[in-house]
Tab-separated table of C-alpha atoms in Angstrom:
chain	number	residue	atom	x	y	z
A	1	UNK	CA	269.852	20.876	201.771
A	2	UNK	CA	269.331	23.776	199.584
A	3	UNK	CA	270.506	27.456	200.818
A	4	UNK	CA	270.683	30.589	199.096
A	5	UNK	CA	273.430	31.877	201.255
A	6	UNK	CA	276.732	32.575	199.417
A	7	UNK	CA	280.013	32.868	201.026
A	8	UNK	CA	281.725	36.178	200.578
A	9	UNK	CA	284.468	35.200	203.262
A	10	UNK	CA	285.196	32.171	205.426
A	11	UNK	CA	287.114	34.399	207.828
A	12	UNK	CA	285.030	34.338	211.090
A	13	UNK	CA	286.179	37.906	211.831
A	14	UNK	CA	285.785	39.781	208.626
A	15	UNK	CA	282.370	38.050	207.981
A	16	UNK	CA	279.551	40.363	207.625
A	17	UNK	CA	277.222	38.809	205.043
A	18	UNK	CA	275.110	35.766	204.334
A	19	UNK	CA	277.793	33.278	205.178
A	20	UNK	CA	276.532	33.767	208.715
A	21	UNK	CA	274.133	30.697	207.787
A	22	UNK	CA	277.163	28.501	208.005
A	23	UNK	CA	279.115	30.302	210.502
A	24	UNK	CA	276.665	29.912	213.337
A	25	UNK	CA	277.122	25.956	213.012
A	26	UNK	CA	280.892	26.277	212.834
A	27	UNK	CA	281.615	28.888	215.495
A	28	UNK	CA	280.233	29.958	218.756
A	29	UNK	CA	280.116	33.323	220.447
A	30	UNK	CA	280.478	33.699	224.325
A	31	UNK	CA	276.495	33.896	224.637
A	32	UNK	CA	273.420	32.824	222.467
A	33	UNK	CA	270.605	35.546	222.490
A	34	UNK	CA	267.466	33.684	222.930
A	35	UNK	CA	264.254	34.383	220.684
A	36	UNK	CA	261.791	36.881	221.917
A	37	UNK	CA	259.345	35.377	224.635
A	38	UNK	CA	261.995	32.785	225.898
A	39	UNK	CA	262.028	32.153	229.693
A	40	UNK	CA	265.932	33.333	229.746
A	41	UNK	CA	267.049	36.230	227.677
A	42	UNK	CA	270.326	34.313	226.998
A	43	UNK	CA	271.845	30.732	226.930
A	44	UNK	CA	275.767	29.926	227.718
A	45	UNK	CA	277.988	29.386	225.076
A	46	UNK	CA	281.720	29.683	225.317
A	47	UNK	CA	280.918	31.527	228.574
A	48	UNK	CA	279.263	29.622	231.202
A	49	UNK	CA	278.488	32.582	233.168
A	50	UNK	CA	278.947	36.222	232.913
A	51	UNK	CA	278.214	39.357	235.210
A	52	UNK	CA	278.447	43.240	235.092
A	53	UNK	CA	279.467	45.622	237.801
A	54	UNK	CA	276.765	48.022	239.180
A	55	UNK	CA	278.006	50.823	237.017
A	56	UNK	CA	277.899	48.864	233.658
A	57	UNK	CA	281.581	49.684	232.868
A	58	UNK	CA	283.006	46.071	233.915
A	59	UNK	CA	282.083	42.781	232.484
A	60	UNK	CA	283.352	39.392	233.672
A	61	UNK	CA	282.815	36.072	231.596
A	62	UNK	CA	283.698	32.572	232.915
A	63	UNK	CA	284.983	30.710	229.990
A	64	UNK	CA	283.620	26.857	230.206
A	65	UNK	CA	286.293	24.097	230.963
A	66	UNK	CA	286.639	21.060	228.696
A	67	UNK	CA	285.569	22.708	225.385
A	68	UNK	CA	288.142	22.349	222.487
A	69	UNK	CA	288.308	24.036	219.130
A	70	UNK	CA	288.122	21.975	216.053
A	71	UNK	CA	292.006	21.577	215.725
A	72	UNK	CA	291.984	19.999	219.357
A	73	UNK	CA	293.315	23.073	221.280
A	74	UNK	CA	291.555	23.909	224.535
A	75	UNK	CA	289.355	26.816	224.883
A	76	UNK	CA	290.505	29.230	227.402
A	77	UNK	CA	290.357	32.955	228.355
A	78	UNK	CA	293.565	33.658	226.444
A	79	UNK	CA	291.878	32.274	223.137
A	80	UNK	CA	288.756	34.462	224.044
A	81	UNK	CA	290.680	37.535	224.525
A	82	UNK	CA	292.754	36.792	221.101
A	83	UNK	CA	289.199	36.385	219.468
A	84	UNK	CA	287.973	39.942	220.883
A	85	UNK	CA	291.169	41.622	220.179
A	86	UNK	CA	290.949	40.585	216.561
A	87	UNK	CA	287.381	41.567	216.232
A	88	UNK	CA	288.255	45.002	217.705
A	89	UNK	CA	291.050	45.464	215.397
A	90	UNK	CA	289.639	44.430	211.967
A	91	UNK	CA	286.308	42.554	212.265
A	92	UNK	CA	283.694	44.011	209.616
A	93	UNK	CA	281.519	44.565	212.525
A	94	UNK	CA	284.305	45.944	214.759
A	95	UNK	CA	282.160	48.865	215.842
A	96	UNK	CA	280.139	46.677	217.945
A	97	UNK	CA	283.087	46.582	220.314
A	98	UNK	CA	283.519	50.472	220.398
A	99	UNK	CA	282.496	50.567	224.486
A	100	UNK	CA	285.579	48.462	225.175
A	101	UNK	CA	288.489	50.197	226.572
A	102	UNK	CA	290.293	47.029	227.441
A	103	UNK	CA	290.265	43.200	227.469
A	104	UNK	CA	292.202	41.255	230.021
A	105	UNK	CA	292.656	37.377	230.812
A	106	UNK	CA	293.703	37.279	234.475
A	107	UNK	CA	293.540	33.504	234.629
A	108	UNK	CA	292.664	30.505	232.268
A	109	UNK	CA	289.086	30.770	232.943
A	110	UNK	CA	288.160	34.485	233.282
A	111	UNK	CA	287.834	37.215	230.695
A	112	UNK	CA	287.202	40.845	231.965
A	113	UNK	CA	286.240	43.711	229.708
A	114	UNK	CA	286.713	47.394	230.949
A	115	UNK	CA	284.413	49.668	229.175
A	116	UNK	CA	284.944	53.426	228.369
A	117	UNK	CA	281.180	53.847	229.195
A	118	UNK	CA	278.275	51.591	230.427
A	119	UNK	CA	277.033	49.192	227.462
A	120	UNK	CA	275.212	45.956	227.130
A	121	UNK	CA	277.914	43.832	226.359
A	122	UNK	CA	275.990	40.674	226.839
A	123	UNK	CA	274.035	41.684	223.594
A	124	UNK	CA	277.377	42.540	221.958
A	125	UNK	CA	278.752	39.188	222.958
A	126	UNK	CA	275.872	37.337	221.342
A	127	UNK	CA	276.009	39.041	218.060
A	128	UNK	CA	275.983	37.143	214.798
A	129	UNK	CA	278.849	39.270	213.364
A	130	UNK	CA	281.866	40.186	214.952
A	131	UNK	CA	281.775	37.973	217.942
A	132	UNK	CA	282.800	34.567	217.278
A	133	UNK	CA	285.421	32.723	219.162
A	134	UNK	CA	288.358	31.459	216.905
A	135	UNK	CA	291.356	29.101	217.244
A	136	UNK	CA	294.343	31.052	218.257
A	137	UNK	CA	296.488	29.447	215.759
A	138	UNK	CA	294.081	30.239	212.934
A	139	UNK	CA	294.157	33.704	214.165
A	140	UNK	CA	297.929	33.894	213.798
A	141	UNK	CA	297.715	32.502	210.478
A	142	UNK	CA	295.310	34.900	209.320
A	143	UNK	CA	297.374	37.907	210.691
A	144	UNK	CA	300.037	36.745	208.331
A	145	UNK	CA	297.778	35.906	205.377
A	146	UNK	CA	294.612	37.617	205.404
A	147	UNK	CA	293.277	35.075	202.673
A	148	UNK	CA	294.180	32.084	205.005
A	149	UNK	CA	290.593	31.103	205.506
A	150	UNK	CA	289.197	31.338	202.058
A	151	UNK	CA	289.990	27.800	200.740
A	152	UNK	CA	287.192	26.606	203.206
A	153	UNK	CA	289.343	26.150	206.407
A	154	UNK	CA	287.556	26.687	209.884
A	155	UNK	CA	288.782	27.181	213.281
A	156	UNK	CA	285.696	27.151	215.397
A	157	UNK	CA	284.478	24.943	218.206
A	158	UNK	CA	280.782	24.651	217.114
A	159	UNK	CA	278.866	21.167	216.283
A	160	UNK	CA	280.287	21.151	212.938
A	161	UNK	CA	283.248	21.783	210.761
A	162	UNK	CA	283.922	22.247	207.200
A	163	UNK	CA	284.230	18.862	205.454
A	164	UNK	CA	284.377	20.204	201.762
A	165	UNK	CA	283.782	23.536	199.901
A	166	UNK	CA	283.392	24.040	196.247
A	167	UNK	CA	283.004	27.915	195.692
A	168	UNK	CA	279.591	29.087	194.180
A	169	UNK	CA	278.339	25.537	194.313
A	170	UNK	CA	278.538	23.208	197.642
A	171	UNK	CA	279.374	23.333	201.335
A	172	UNK	CA	279.533	20.290	203.124
A	173	UNK	CA	279.644	20.141	206.986
A	174	UNK	CA	280.641	17.418	209.173
A	175	UNK	CA	279.743	16.702	212.739
A	176	UNK	CA	282.379	17.584	215.107
A	177	UNK	CA	282.791	14.340	217.493
A	178	UNK	CA	284.527	16.408	220.110
A	179	UNK	CA	281.669	19.139	220.549
A	180	UNK	CA	281.280	19.968	224.219
A	181	UNK	CA	277.821	20.109	224.299
A	182	UNK	CA	276.550	16.926	224.272
A	183	UNK	CA	273.023	17.688	224.951
A	184	UNK	CA	273.020	19.918	221.824
A	185	UNK	CA	275.177	17.651	219.603
A	186	UNK	CA	274.216	17.067	216.046
A	187	UNK	CA	271.560	14.545	214.964
A	188	UNK	CA	273.189	13.945	211.637
A	189	UNK	CA	276.902	13.263	210.666
A	190	UNK	CA	276.739	15.460	207.587
A	191	UNK	CA	274.783	18.317	205.963
A	192	UNK	CA	275.216	18.776	202.143
A	193	UNK	CA	274.279	22.131	201.288
A	194	UNK	CA	273.708	23.248	197.462
A	195	UNK	CA	274.121	26.944	197.115
A	196	UNK	CA	270.867	27.728	195.171
A	197	UNK	CA	270.236	31.559	194.840
A	198	UNK	CA	267.150	31.402	193.004
A	199	UNK	CA	264.155	30.408	195.361
A	200	UNK	CA	262.058	28.748	192.584
A	201	UNK	CA	264.906	26.386	191.894
A	202	UNK	CA	265.076	25.729	195.646
A	203	UNK	CA	261.475	24.958	195.768
A	204	UNK	CA	261.618	22.617	192.717
A	205	UNK	CA	264.522	20.832	194.499
A	206	UNK	CA	262.488	20.311	197.479
A	207	UNK	CA	259.130	19.132	196.041
A	208	UNK	CA	261.126	16.788	193.920
A	209	UNK	CA	262.835	15.520	196.951
A	210	UNK	CA	266.155	16.285	195.674
A	211	UNK	CA	266.833	17.782	198.895
A	212	UNK	CA	265.382	17.303	202.624
A	213	UNK	CA	265.064	21.074	203.450
A	214	UNK	CA	265.402	24.528	201.535
A	215	UNK	CA	266.049	27.826	203.386
A	216	UNK	CA	264.481	29.992	200.947
A	217	UNK	CA	261.039	29.404	199.289
A	218	UNK	CA	259.263	32.151	197.097
A	219	UNK	CA	256.701	33.844	199.427
A	220	UNK	CA	254.076	33.619	196.793
A	221	UNK	CA	254.287	29.849	196.523
A	222	UNK	CA	254.263	29.362	200.275
A	223	UNK	CA	250.290	28.890	200.501
A	224	UNK	CA	250.484	26.384	197.864
A	225	UNK	CA	252.796	24.223	200.127
A	226	UNK	CA	250.574	24.917	203.087
A	227	UNK	CA	247.970	23.208	201.425
A	228	UNK	CA	250.042	19.902	200.863
A	229	UNK	CA	250.034	17.426	203.556
A	230	UNK	CA	253.796	16.827	202.872
A	231	UNK	CA	254.832	20.133	204.214
A	232	UNK	CA	254.094	22.527	207.252
A	233	UNK	CA	254.396	26.141	207.141
A	234	UNK	CA	255.548	28.127	210.013
A	235	UNK	CA	256.311	31.667	210.462
A	236	UNK	CA	258.507	33.602	213.022
A	237	UNK	CA	259.480	37.094	214.013
A	238	UNK	CA	262.360	38.133	212.070
A	239	UNK	CA	264.556	41.452	212.352
A	240	UNK	CA	263.871	42.686	208.857
A	241	UNK	CA	261.577	45.582	208.398
A	242	UNK	CA	260.413	47.886	205.481
A	243	UNK	CA	260.262	51.859	205.767
A	244	UNK	CA	259.764	54.576	203.200
A	245	UNK	CA	262.180	57.398	203.904
A	246	UNK	CA	260.909	60.956	203.118
A	247	UNK	CA	263.561	63.644	201.824
A	248	UNK	CA	263.297	66.305	204.701
A	249	UNK	CA	266.022	68.343	203.202
A	250	UNK	CA	263.869	70.282	200.483
A	251	UNK	CA	260.320	70.806	199.630
A	252	UNK	CA	257.843	69.670	199.865
A	253	UNK	CA	258.917	66.957	202.029
A	254	UNK	CA	260.672	69.330	204.567
A	255	UNK	CA	257.091	69.936	205.803
A	256	UNK	CA	255.915	67.486	208.530
A	257	UNK	CA	252.285	68.050	207.394
A	258	UNK	CA	253.030	66.591	203.995
A	259	UNK	CA	254.895	63.787	205.403
A	260	UNK	CA	251.867	63.053	207.642
A	261	UNK	CA	249.678	63.073	204.762
A	262	UNK	CA	251.666	60.771	202.618
A	263	UNK	CA	251.697	58.462	205.819
A	264	UNK	CA	247.828	58.609	206.085
A	265	UNK	CA	247.705	57.779	202.267
A	266	UNK	CA	249.797	54.328	202.262
A	267	UNK	CA	247.714	50.979	202.251
A	268	UNK	CA	249.643	49.466	205.062
A	269	UNK	CA	247.338	46.022	204.835
A	270	UNK	CA	247.595	45.711	201.348
A	271	UNK	CA	251.358	46.239	201.494
A	272	UNK	CA	251.484	43.237	203.899
A	273	UNK	CA	249.021	41.271	202.073
A	274	UNK	CA	251.026	41.659	198.493
A	275	UNK	CA	254.546	42.519	199.325
A	276	UNK	CA	254.739	40.083	202.541
A	277	UNK	CA	252.032	37.872	201.160
A	278	UNK	CA	250.298	38.057	204.460
A	279	UNK	CA	253.744	37.410	206.305
A	280	UNK	CA	254.236	40.527	208.372
A	281	UNK	CA	252.799	42.977	210.925
A	282	UNK	CA	252.617	46.567	210.432
A	283	UNK	CA	255.556	48.207	212.042
A	284	UNK	CA	255.536	50.282	215.581
A	285	UNK	CA	258.486	52.415	214.381
A	286	UNK	CA	261.984	51.532	213.104
A	287	UNK	CA	262.561	48.937	215.873
A	288	UNK	CA	261.202	45.343	214.418
A	289	UNK	CA	259.096	43.144	216.561
A	290	UNK	CA	261.065	41.110	218.886
A	291	UNK	CA	264.066	43.210	219.178
A	292	UNK	CA	265.089	45.851	221.670
A	293	UNK	CA	263.614	48.474	222.215
A	294	UNK	CA	260.504	47.587	220.229
A	295	UNK	CA	257.183	48.625	221.641
A	296	UNK	CA	253.804	47.996	220.536
A	297	UNK	CA	252.679	50.933	222.266
A	298	UNK	CA	254.206	53.378	219.477
A	299	UNK	CA	251.445	54.923	217.527
A	300	UNK	CA	250.961	53.619	213.889
A	301	UNK	CA	249.274	55.459	210.836
A	302	UNK	CA	246.276	53.906	208.943
A	303	UNK	CA	245.291	54.529	205.781
A	304	UNK	CA	242.567	57.459	205.414
A	305	UNK	CA	242.614	59.052	202.232
A	306	UNK	CA	240.489	61.869	203.380
A	307	UNK	CA	242.638	63.131	206.305
A	308	UNK	CA	245.549	62.698	203.729
A	309	UNK	CA	243.846	65.124	201.463
A	310	UNK	CA	242.795	67.577	203.986
A	311	UNK	CA	246.492	67.614	205.256
A	312	UNK	CA	247.734	68.192	201.750
A	313	UNK	CA	245.371	71.065	201.055
A	314	UNK	CA	246.116	72.748	204.717
A	315	UNK	CA	249.712	72.276	203.715
A	316	UNK	CA	249.153	74.461	200.389
A	317	UNK	CA	249.177	71.302	198.124
A	318	UNK	CA	245.462	71.015	197.259
A	319	UNK	CA	246.627	70.508	193.511
A	320	UNK	CA	249.013	67.675	194.530
A	321	UNK	CA	252.499	67.181	193.700
A	322	UNK	CA	255.066	65.061	191.752
A	323	UNK	CA	257.539	62.943	193.860
A	324	UNK	CA	260.198	60.491	192.968
A	325	UNK	CA	260.573	57.064	194.590
A	326	UNK	CA	263.319	54.568	194.475
A	327	UNK	CA	263.679	50.761	195.442
A	328	UNK	CA	265.945	47.907	195.316
A	329	UNK	CA	265.224	46.092	192.174
A	330	UNK	CA	266.563	42.808	193.590
A	331	UNK	CA	264.219	43.025	196.362
A	332	UNK	CA	260.814	41.055	195.273
A	333	UNK	CA	258.979	42.309	198.257
A	334	UNK	CA	259.280	45.650	197.221
A	335	UNK	CA	258.510	45.184	193.568
A	336	UNK	CA	255.380	43.810	194.975
A	337	UNK	CA	254.388	46.898	196.998
A	338	UNK	CA	255.639	49.604	195.514
A	339	UNK	CA	253.126	50.045	192.821
A	340	UNK	CA	250.439	49.975	195.577
A	341	UNK	CA	251.784	53.234	197.129
A	342	UNK	CA	251.821	54.511	193.644
A	343	UNK	CA	248.341	53.874	193.251
A	344	UNK	CA	247.501	55.006	196.587
A	345	UNK	CA	249.204	58.227	196.181
A	346	UNK	CA	247.510	58.949	192.784
A	347	UNK	CA	244.228	59.051	194.846
A	348	UNK	CA	245.384	62.166	196.697
A	349	UNK	CA	246.905	63.893	193.758
A	350	UNK	CA	250.089	62.832	194.254
A	351	UNK	CA	251.893	61.543	191.096
A	352	UNK	CA	254.903	59.044	192.086
A	353	UNK	CA	257.679	58.703	189.653
A	354	UNK	CA	259.174	55.242	190.497
A	355	UNK	CA	262.431	53.803	189.736
A	356	UNK	CA	263.894	50.397	190.556
A	357	UNK	CA	267.736	50.258	190.917
A	358	UNK	CA	270.396	47.889	192.163
A	359	UNK	CA	270.458	48.582	196.039
A	360	UNK	CA	274.181	49.589	195.986
A	361	UNK	CA	273.145	51.976	193.151
A	362	UNK	CA	270.564	53.151	194.821
A	363	UNK	CA	272.182	53.838	197.912
A	364	UNK	CA	275.256	55.591	196.263
A	365	UNK	CA	272.633	58.002	194.505
A	366	UNK	CA	271.072	58.846	197.938
A	367	UNK	CA	274.069	59.610	199.470
A	368	UNK	CA	275.602	61.820	196.997
A	369	UNK	CA	273.560	64.668	197.232
A	370	UNK	CA	270.351	64.928	199.121
A	371	UNK	CA	269.182	68.038	197.433
A	372	UNK	CA	269.050	66.344	193.912
A	373	UNK	CA	268.236	62.807	195.409
A	374	UNK	CA	265.207	60.970	195.399
A	375	UNK	CA	262.085	62.130	197.248
A	376	UNK	CA	261.307	58.617	198.853
A	377	UNK	CA	263.839	55.844	199.610
A	378	UNK	CA	262.352	52.381	200.274
A	379	UNK	CA	264.597	50.397	202.487
A	380	UNK	CA	264.697	46.953	203.804
A	381	UNK	CA	266.603	47.105	207.069
A	382	UNK	CA	267.761	45.210	210.080
A	383	UNK	CA	270.052	45.497	213.090
A	384	UNK	CA	273.799	44.292	213.138
A	385	UNK	CA	272.948	42.680	216.560
A	386	UNK	CA	270.120	42.662	218.860
A	387	UNK	CA	269.878	46.194	219.707
A	388	UNK	CA	267.660	48.173	217.509
A	389	UNK	CA	268.273	51.432	219.521
A	390	UNK	CA	271.995	51.610	218.937
A	391	UNK	CA	271.363	50.573	215.303
A	392	UNK	CA	268.041	51.336	213.829
A	393	UNK	CA	267.206	54.059	215.685
A	394	UNK	CA	270.463	55.744	215.807
A	395	UNK	CA	271.757	54.764	212.268
A	396	UNK	CA	268.545	55.668	210.479
A	397	UNK	CA	267.343	58.841	212.011
A	398	UNK	CA	270.467	60.163	214.200
A	399	UNK	CA	271.604	63.733	212.662
A	400	UNK	CA	274.845	63.484	210.665
A	401	UNK	CA	276.845	65.600	208.671
A	402	UNK	CA	277.001	63.307	205.715
A	403	UNK	CA	274.289	60.636	205.101
A	404	UNK	CA	274.724	56.984	205.222
A	405	UNK	CA	271.699	55.173	206.233
A	406	UNK	CA	270.023	58.374	207.482
A	407	UNK	CA	268.341	58.791	204.138
A	408	UNK	CA	265.526	61.147	205.213
A	409	UNK	CA	268.299	63.644	205.929
A	410	UNK	CA	266.287	64.445	209.027
A	411	UNK	CA	268.040	66.463	211.863
A	412	UNK	CA	266.211	66.755	215.264
A	413	UNK	CA	268.298	68.143	218.600
A	414	UNK	CA	265.363	66.533	220.514
A	415	UNK	CA	265.579	63.171	218.951
A	416	UNK	CA	269.385	63.082	219.043
A	417	UNK	CA	269.250	63.798	222.850
A	418	UNK	CA	266.725	61.199	223.331
A	419	UNK	CA	268.679	58.342	221.707
A	420	UNK	CA	272.109	59.313	222.901
A	421	UNK	CA	270.842	59.374	226.648
A	422	UNK	CA	269.110	56.239	225.985
A	423	UNK	CA	272.469	54.546	224.795
A	424	UNK	CA	274.245	55.429	227.924
A	425	UNK	CA	271.705	53.567	229.927
A	426	UNK	CA	271.361	50.233	227.930
A	427	UNK	CA	274.322	48.747	229.984
A	428	UNK	CA	272.635	49.917	233.447
A	429	UNK	CA	269.206	50.361	233.557
A	430	UNK	CA	267.394	48.786	230.080
A	431	UNK	CA	264.037	49.616	231.293
A	432	UNK	CA	264.921	53.530	231.604
A	433	UNK	CA	266.659	53.280	228.141
A	434	UNK	CA	263.356	51.539	226.622
A	435	UNK	CA	261.297	54.533	228.088
A	436	UNK	CA	263.889	56.973	226.359
A	437	UNK	CA	263.655	54.940	223.080
A	438	UNK	CA	260.020	55.092	223.316
A	439	UNK	CA	259.856	58.765	223.503
A	440	UNK	CA	262.045	58.805	220.667
A	441	UNK	CA	259.775	56.495	218.487
A	442	UNK	CA	256.607	58.693	219.390
A	443	UNK	CA	258.615	61.741	217.902
A	444	UNK	CA	259.153	59.851	214.835
A	445	UNK	CA	255.616	59.200	214.518
A	446	UNK	CA	254.700	62.729	215.068
A	447	UNK	CA	257.359	64.391	212.879
A	448	UNK	CA	257.183	61.424	210.191
A	449	UNK	CA	260.547	61.382	208.493
A	450	UNK	CA	259.691	58.012	207.372
A	451	UNK	CA	256.687	55.757	206.909
A	452	UNK	CA	257.217	52.669	208.776
A	453	UNK	CA	255.539	50.057	206.766
A	454	UNK	CA	256.021	46.364	208.180
A	455	UNK	CA	258.044	43.919	210.061
A	456	UNK	CA	258.494	41.139	207.776
A	457	UNK	CA	257.811	37.363	209.224
A	458	UNK	CA	260.230	34.497	208.419
A	459	UNK	CA	258.650	31.617	206.742
A	460	UNK	CA	259.804	28.195	207.318
A	461	UNK	CA	258.381	25.253	205.060
A	462	UNK	CA	259.273	21.947	206.855
A	463	UNK	CA	258.715	18.608	205.158
A	464	UNK	CA	256.684	16.048	206.965
A	465	UNK	CA	259.221	13.767	208.708
A	466	UNK	CA	261.526	16.321	209.809
A	467	UNK	CA	261.987	18.254	212.838
A	468	UNK	CA	263.461	21.848	212.315
A	469	UNK	CA	264.174	24.176	215.170
A	470	UNK	CA	262.285	27.522	215.646
A	471	UNK	CA	263.846	30.547	213.773
A	472	UNK	CA	265.760	32.808	216.116
A	473	UNK	CA	265.220	36.552	215.119
A	474	UNK	CA	268.625	37.325	216.790
A	475	UNK	CA	270.656	35.380	214.012
A	476	UNK	CA	268.630	36.182	210.930
A	477	UNK	CA	270.959	34.502	208.329
A	478	UNK	CA	271.292	31.457	210.339
A	479	UNK	CA	270.056	27.820	210.108
A	480	UNK	CA	270.999	25.880	212.897
A	481	UNK	CA	271.624	22.307	211.796
A	482	UNK	CA	272.340	20.387	214.888
A	483	UNK	CA	268.836	20.311	216.074
A	484	UNK	CA	267.400	19.159	212.815
A	485	UNK	CA	266.562	15.444	212.817
A	486	UNK	CA	263.956	12.909	211.288
A	487	UNK	CA	260.941	12.400	213.261
A	488	UNK	CA	260.615	9.398	215.105
């Protein structure tokens, strides 16, 4: 295989980056979150069953018997408790466990979480970050030496273990013969992964037959491969969406009428066609398709240049304005579609000064001082786990004293009240929470602190003769290797 995913750490607790591609094959959470449209929302993993109290403040997970870690030690409630305690203490995504007051293991097969407030712990327990169950001996070793895992040591229970690792170059995974889930056991003994950051190189390796599969192909070349009988192209929901955040802290974008005018000027279809190479759908607010609390009933803007001109004129800007837009230079989709926004704005008298920066530079500048920051911040965002209400809607638009990802600098007590109330209901009444989040997204549409561009689709190029599982948008950086097999 060729994969773009680098390893920033092999520590499953501290992991918060693209090494998730490997983690999802080596480790397991308590539960797996199934793709949108599945008959069941979750599949059992380390937990074979789970339940919540009526008030949503106590969750009980029954740990399966007979499962072992790669070191041969049994998985039991004490091991699960130790993993959750470690995640609460120092996981990069430790914040997902914020609702937890205490973790207890009253017997070898039971783990109970007592919460400070009702929360959807099934979503938390199935996160792609901060929720892996780790062998206790390795946790103890890591507590003494925080670099313990970095040579390529693993301590999981999944279908694969690390056979070898050459930093920046290669990862070889080996089938774990003691894996508890015989129905989902690996079809191949070894997966040899070449770390290949450049997508063009990955494509060349694939078409030359140097690898059986590549996780990253340039979108602009996918149509060519789709016309080749040696490949099948499939696309799926992903949690990634693009938005353009308007600086509401100062004129002229402190006026919602101006923000609505710009929202009407944006060429959404062309952005998807060019930026996403057709693999995307126009966003319905900040929750990506397939991720709670997405709703296709949230209104959308469509390009209407005459209406945009009228709104600008009524807001006192008939002569147009000058604005500055920044985007991440390393994001090829943004590089493709930002010129379309500039051209469209020019048609309504808005001159756009475009600046490409490495994302961390762009982000640091935007957080420093809203009064001198960019007017428009183009952002590609995704939730840490499969709750875009507690993440996207809150992280991006809830009022804050200092900006982090709220790069529109928007403050709305009405919006804050809606998302805060919804968050208290997700552990007990998801339908009620969905309704409140829908009201919040309707408010985002009316007030337009950002333009919601598109939800990206994930594209998979599958060679003939290979069976590859459907992508799961809840694990955006993970390619699950165990189900991959050669066609009969």
